[in-house]
C-alpha cells in the first residue's frame, strides 16, 4: 500500500507540475488554462516511460492535485526497488521472476525513488510527508524508509521537520499497526502517529504536534485506538516473536 501510494503521489505531482508550468508551444501562454479543457501535449520532461505515462487513468490531465491532501503517511513501504531489496525479498520467499511480473517487468518504472529522481517534482508540489517504520520489520528493511527520506531531501528539496517527518519505532513490526497493536490494546505510539498525521499534525522535531482545531477529533480517534486487549499480552508477544513479518 505505501509503495503504490507513494508511486501515485509522485506521478500525479509530476503531472500537475508538467501541466501547470509547461509553456504552451502554440501561444506561449501557461498551459494551466488548458488543463480543464482536455489533455495537454507532451513537452520536454523526464523519461522513465514518461513517468509511467504520468497516470494512465487521468486521460492526460490531472483530475486531482496532491496539494489537496493534508498529508501523505507511508508506513513500512518498499520505496527503492534496488538489487539489495530484490535479494531480501528472495531470501523471504518472493522469487525475482514473480516480483518482476508484479512490477510489470519494469522495476525502475514502478520504483518511487526512481520516479521521484526523474520527475523533477519538488516538495512544494506535494503535501507534508510522514514516513514511519518499525525496526523489527522483517518484510521490508527499515533502510527503505531512510532511502525515500534521503531521496526527498536530495531530489525534491524536502526539509526534515517541515515537509518531511521520518521516524523509526523500536520493536515495531510490519504488521504492528493493524494486528499486534490493536490485539494488545493500550497505547501504541506508531498507531498514534498514523492517526495524528492523518488529522494534519504539524511536523516539529521528532514529534507530531497537533493543531488546536484537530485536538478534539484526534482525542476521540485515539480513544478508539487505545482499546481493551483482545488477547493476553503474553500471547501477542509470542505471536510477534514467531510472525514472518
Short mmCIF file of C-alpha atoms in Angstrom, two decimals:
data_model
loop_
_atom_site.label_atom_id
_atom_site.label_comp_id
_atom_site.label_asym_id
_atom_site.label_seq_id
_atom_site.Cartn_x
_atom_site.Cartn_y
_atom_site.Cartn_z
CA UNK A 1 0.00 0.00 0.00
CA UNK A 2 2.72 2.53 0.91
CA UNK A 3 4.64 1.66 -2.27
CA UNK A 4 1.65 2.16 -4.57
CA UNK A 5 0.52 5.30 -2.73
CA UNK A 6 3.96 6.91 -2.99
CA UNK A 7 4.16 5.97 -6.66
CA UNK A 8 0.76 7.50 -7.32
CA UNK A 9 1.63 10.65 -5.36
CA UNK A 10 4.88 11.29 -7.24
CA UNK A 11 3.36 10.54 -10.65
CA UNK A 12 0.43 12.82 -10.00
CA UNK A 13 2.65 15.60 -8.68
CA UNK A 14 4.74 15.28 -11.85
CA UNK A 15 1.62 15.51 -13.99
CA UNK A 16 0.27 18.57 -12.20
CA UNK A 17 3.69 20.25 -12.33
CA UNK A 18 4.00 19.48 -16.03
CA UNK A 19 0.53 20.77 -16.89
CA UNK A 20 0.71 23.96 -14.85
CA UNK A 21 4.29 25.00 -15.61
CA UNK A 22 4.95 23.92 -19.20
CA UNK A 23 4.56 26.77 -21.74
CA UNK A 24 2.01 26.28 -24.50
CA UNK A 25 4.00 25.83 -27.71
CA UNK A 26 1.35 27.47 -29.85
CA UNK A 27 0.53 30.60 -27.86
CA UNK A 28 3.43 30.97 -25.46
CA UNK A 29 0.97 31.07 -22.53
CA UNK A 30 0.84 28.95 -19.45
CA UNK A 31 -0.62 25.52 -20.10
CA UNK A 32 -2.67 25.66 -16.88
CA UNK A 33 -5.56 27.24 -18.77
CA UNK A 34 -5.79 24.18 -20.99
CA UNK A 35 -5.92 21.68 -18.14
CA UNK A 36 -9.67 22.00 -17.66
CA UNK A 37 -10.31 21.64 -21.41
CA UNK A 38 -8.51 18.41 -22.15
CA UNK A 39 -5.16 16.60 -22.43
CA UNK A 40 -2.03 18.71 -22.55
CA UNK A 41 0.51 17.95 -25.26
CA UNK A 42 3.80 16.48 -24.13
CA UNK A 43 6.71 18.84 -23.60
CA UNK A 44 10.32 18.23 -22.66
CA UNK A 45 10.21 16.19 -19.47
CA UNK A 46 11.92 13.23 -17.79
CA UNK A 47 11.57 9.77 -19.22
CA UNK A 48 11.06 6.58 -17.17
CA UNK A 49 8.42 5.89 -19.80
CA UNK A 50 7.20 9.47 -19.41
CA UNK A 51 6.99 8.88 -15.66
CA UNK A 52 4.94 5.75 -16.30
CA UNK A 53 2.61 7.68 -18.61
CA UNK A 54 2.24 10.09 -15.67
CA UNK A 55 -1.00 8.31 -14.88
CA UNK A 56 -2.79 6.12 -17.37
CA UNK A 57 -6.08 6.75 -15.57
CA UNK A 58 -6.18 10.52 -16.00
CA UNK A 59 -6.62 10.94 -19.77
CA UNK A 60 -3.53 13.13 -19.90
CA UNK A 61 -4.51 15.86 -17.44
CA UNK A 62 -4.81 15.98 -13.66
CA UNK A 63 -8.09 15.03 -12.03
CA UNK A 64 -6.72 15.81 -8.57
CA UNK A 65 -3.87 17.79 -7.07
CA UNK A 66 -1.60 16.22 -4.42
CA UNK A 67 -1.80 19.51 -2.51
CA UNK A 68 -5.46 18.74 -1.82
CA UNK A 69 -4.22 16.12 0.67
CA UNK A 70 -3.44 17.24 4.21
CA UNK A 71 -0.58 14.73 4.42
CA UNK A 72 0.93 11.58 2.95
CA UNK A 73 1.60 8.86 5.52
CA UNK A 74 3.76 5.96 4.36
CA UNK A 75 4.16 3.01 6.71
CA UNK A 76 6.79 0.35 6.01
CA UNK A 77 6.84 0.75 2.24
CA UNK A 78 9.34 -0.74 -0.26
CA UNK A 79 10.24 2.53 -1.95
CA UNK A 80 13.62 1.77 -3.53
CA UNK A 81 13.45 -1.36 -5.70
CA UNK A 82 17.20 -1.93 -5.57
CA UNK A 83 19.18 -5.14 -6.03
CA UNK A 84 19.52 -5.43 -2.25
CA UNK A 85 15.73 -5.29 -1.79
CA UNK A 86 15.22 -7.88 -4.55
CA UNK A 87 17.70 -10.13 -2.73
CA UNK A 88 15.91 -9.51 0.58
CA UNK A 89 12.56 -10.48 -0.93
CA UNK A 90 14.09 -13.59 -2.47
CA UNK A 91 15.51 -14.66 0.89
CA UNK A 92 11.99 -14.36 2.31
CA UNK A 93 10.29 -16.39 -0.41
CA UNK A 94 9.45 -13.89 -3.16
CA UNK A 95 11.31 -15.01 -6.28
CA UNK A 96 12.70 -12.21 -8.52
CA UNK A 97 10.74 -13.51 -11.51
CA UNK A 98 7.48 -13.13 -9.58
CA UNK A 99 8.48 -9.67 -8.35
CA UNK A 100 9.27 -8.77 -11.96
CA UNK A 101 5.75 -9.77 -13.01
CA UNK A 102 4.19 -7.84 -10.13
CA UNK A 103 6.15 -4.75 -11.22
CA UNK A 104 5.07 -5.12 -14.87
CA UNK A 105 8.58 -6.28 -15.80
CA UNK A 106 9.96 -2.80 -15.14
CA UNK A 107 11.29 -2.18 -11.63
CA UNK A 108 12.57 1.31 -12.43
CA UNK A 109 9.24 2.48 -13.80
CA UNK A 110 7.49 1.31 -10.64
CA UNK A 111 10.13 2.45 -8.16
CA UNK A 112 9.03 5.51 -6.14
CA UNK A 113 12.62 6.68 -5.55
CA UNK A 114 13.47 6.39 -9.27
CA UNK A 115 10.29 8.22 -10.28
CA UNK A 116 10.98 10.97 -7.74
CA UNK A 117 14.53 11.41 -9.04
CA UNK A 118 13.50 11.52 -12.72
CA UNK A 119 10.36 13.62 -12.42
CA UNK A 120 11.72 16.92 -11.14
CA UNK A 121 8.94 17.06 -8.55
CA UNK A 122 9.60 19.41 -5.65
CA UNK A 123 8.48 19.30 -2.03
CA UNK A 124 6.17 22.26 -2.64
CA UNK A 125 4.27 20.16 -5.21
CA UNK A 126 3.21 17.69 -2.51
CA UNK A 127 1.65 17.65 0.95
CA UNK A 128 3.85 17.07 4.01
CA UNK A 129 5.15 13.52 4.02
CA UNK A 130 5.44 11.25 7.07
CA UNK A 131 7.49 8.07 6.73
CA UNK A 132 7.03 5.65 9.61
CA UNK A 133 8.54 2.21 10.15
CA UNK A 134 9.46 -0.25 12.87
CA UNK A 135 13.00 -1.52 13.32
CA UNK A 136 11.68 -5.08 13.82
CA UNK A 137 10.11 -5.15 10.34
CA UNK A 138 11.14 -8.40 8.63
CA UNK A 139 9.10 -7.90 5.45
CA UNK A 140 10.67 -4.57 4.42
CA UNK A 141 14.06 -3.40 5.74
CA UNK A 142 13.86 -0.10 7.60
CA UNK A 143 16.56 1.21 5.24
CA UNK A 144 13.75 1.63 2.71
CA UNK A 145 12.20 4.35 4.85
CA UNK A 146 15.55 6.13 5.11
CA UNK A 147 16.14 5.74 1.35
CA UNK A 148 12.95 7.59 0.47
CA UNK A 149 13.61 10.23 3.12
CA UNK A 150 17.08 10.83 1.66
CA UNK A 151 15.65 10.98 -1.88
CA UNK A 152 13.01 13.51 -0.85
CA UNK A 153 15.68 15.74 0.66
CA UNK A 154 18.13 15.31 -2.21
CA UNK A 155 15.85 15.45 -5.26
CA UNK A 156 12.74 17.29 -4.04
CA UNK A 157 14.32 19.70 -1.58
CA UNK A 158 12.24 18.41 1.34
CA UNK A 159 13.27 19.68 4.78
CA UNK A 160 13.17 17.40 7.79
CA UNK A 161 10.77 18.76 10.38
CA UNK A 162 8.92 20.89 7.84
CA UNK A 163 7.99 18.99 4.66
CA UNK A 164 9.22 15.64 5.90
CA UNK A 165 8.76 13.65 9.10
CA UNK A 166 10.65 10.35 9.40
CA UNK A 167 10.52 8.12 12.44
CA UNK A 168 11.76 4.61 13.21
CA UNK A 169 9.95 2.80 16.04
CA UNK A 170 11.78 0.39 18.29
CA UNK A 171 10.30 -3.10 18.37
CA UNK A 172 7.53 -2.44 15.84
CA UNK A 173 6.97 -4.94 13.03
CA UNK A 174 5.47 -4.73 9.55
CA UNK A 175 2.03 -5.57 10.91
CA UNK A 176 2.11 -3.75 14.27
CA UNK A 177 -0.42 -1.02 13.36
CA UNK A 178 -3.03 -3.44 12.05
CA UNK A 179 -2.55 -6.67 14.00
CA UNK A 180 -0.32 -6.74 17.08
CA UNK A 181 -1.10 -3.21 18.26
CA UNK A 182 -4.91 -3.47 18.22
CA UNK A 183 -4.81 -7.02 19.63
CA UNK A 184 -2.58 -5.99 22.53
CA UNK A 185 -4.66 -2.91 23.31
CA UNK A 186 -3.39 0.03 25.29
CA UNK A 187 -1.16 2.71 23.83
CA UNK A 188 0.75 2.16 20.57
CA UNK A 189 2.97 5.08 19.55
CA UNK A 190 3.19 4.10 15.86
CA UNK A 191 -0.58 3.86 15.54
CA UNK A 192 -0.96 7.17 17.41
CA UNK A 193 1.38 8.90 14.96
CA UNK A 194 -0.55 7.49 11.98
CA UNK A 195 -3.76 8.92 13.41
CA UNK A 196 -2.15 12.27 14.21
CA UNK A 197 -0.64 12.61 10.74
CA UNK A 198 -3.94 11.86 9.01
CA UNK A 199 -5.52 14.66 11.04
CA UNK A 200 -2.96 17.20 9.88
CA UNK A 201 -0.43 17.17 12.70
CA UNK A 202 2.48 19.59 12.44
CA UNK A 203 6.00 18.25 11.93
CA UNK A 204 8.20 19.72 14.66
CA UNK A 205 11.40 18.00 15.70
CA UNK A 206 10.81 14.29 16.24
CA UNK A 207 7.22 14.59 17.41
CA UNK A 208 3.90 15.16 15.68
CA UNK A 209 2.21 18.13 17.35
CA UNK A 210 -1.46 18.80 16.76
CA UNK A 211 -3.14 21.98 15.69
CA UNK A 212 -5.65 23.11 18.32
CA UNK A 213 -8.57 22.67 15.92
CA UNK A 214 -7.73 18.99 15.46
CA UNK A 215 -7.19 18.08 19.10
CA UNK A 216 -10.78 17.07 19.89
CA UNK A 217 -11.12 14.89 16.79
CA UNK A 218 -7.77 13.23 17.37
CA UNK A 219 -8.53 12.64 21.04
CA UNK A 220 -11.69 10.83 20.01
CA UNK A 221 -9.84 8.79 17.38
CA UNK A 222 -7.05 7.87 19.77
CA UNK A 223 -9.53 6.76 22.43
CA UNK A 224 -10.76 4.21 19.91
CA UNK A 225 -7.19 3.14 19.17
CA UNK A 226 -6.47 2.59 22.87
CA UNK A 227 -8.93 -0.27 23.04
CA UNK A 228 -9.10 -3.09 25.54
CA UNK A 229 -6.79 -6.03 24.79
CA UNK A 230 -8.29 -8.73 22.58
CA UNK A 231 -5.82 -11.30 23.87
CA UNK A 232 -3.46 -11.56 26.85
CA UNK A 233 -0.29 -9.61 26.20
CA UNK A 234 1.96 -12.68 26.52
CA UNK A 235 0.03 -14.34 23.67
CA UNK A 236 0.52 -11.29 21.44
CA UNK A 237 4.21 -11.15 22.38
CA UNK A 238 4.63 -14.83 21.48
CA UNK A 239 2.85 -14.32 18.17
CA UNK A 240 5.04 -11.28 17.43
CA UNK A 241 8.16 -13.36 18.07
CA UNK A 242 7.26 -16.05 15.53
CA UNK A 243 5.40 -13.92 12.95
CA UNK A 244 7.04 -13.98 9.48
CA UNK A 245 6.51 -10.25 9.02
#
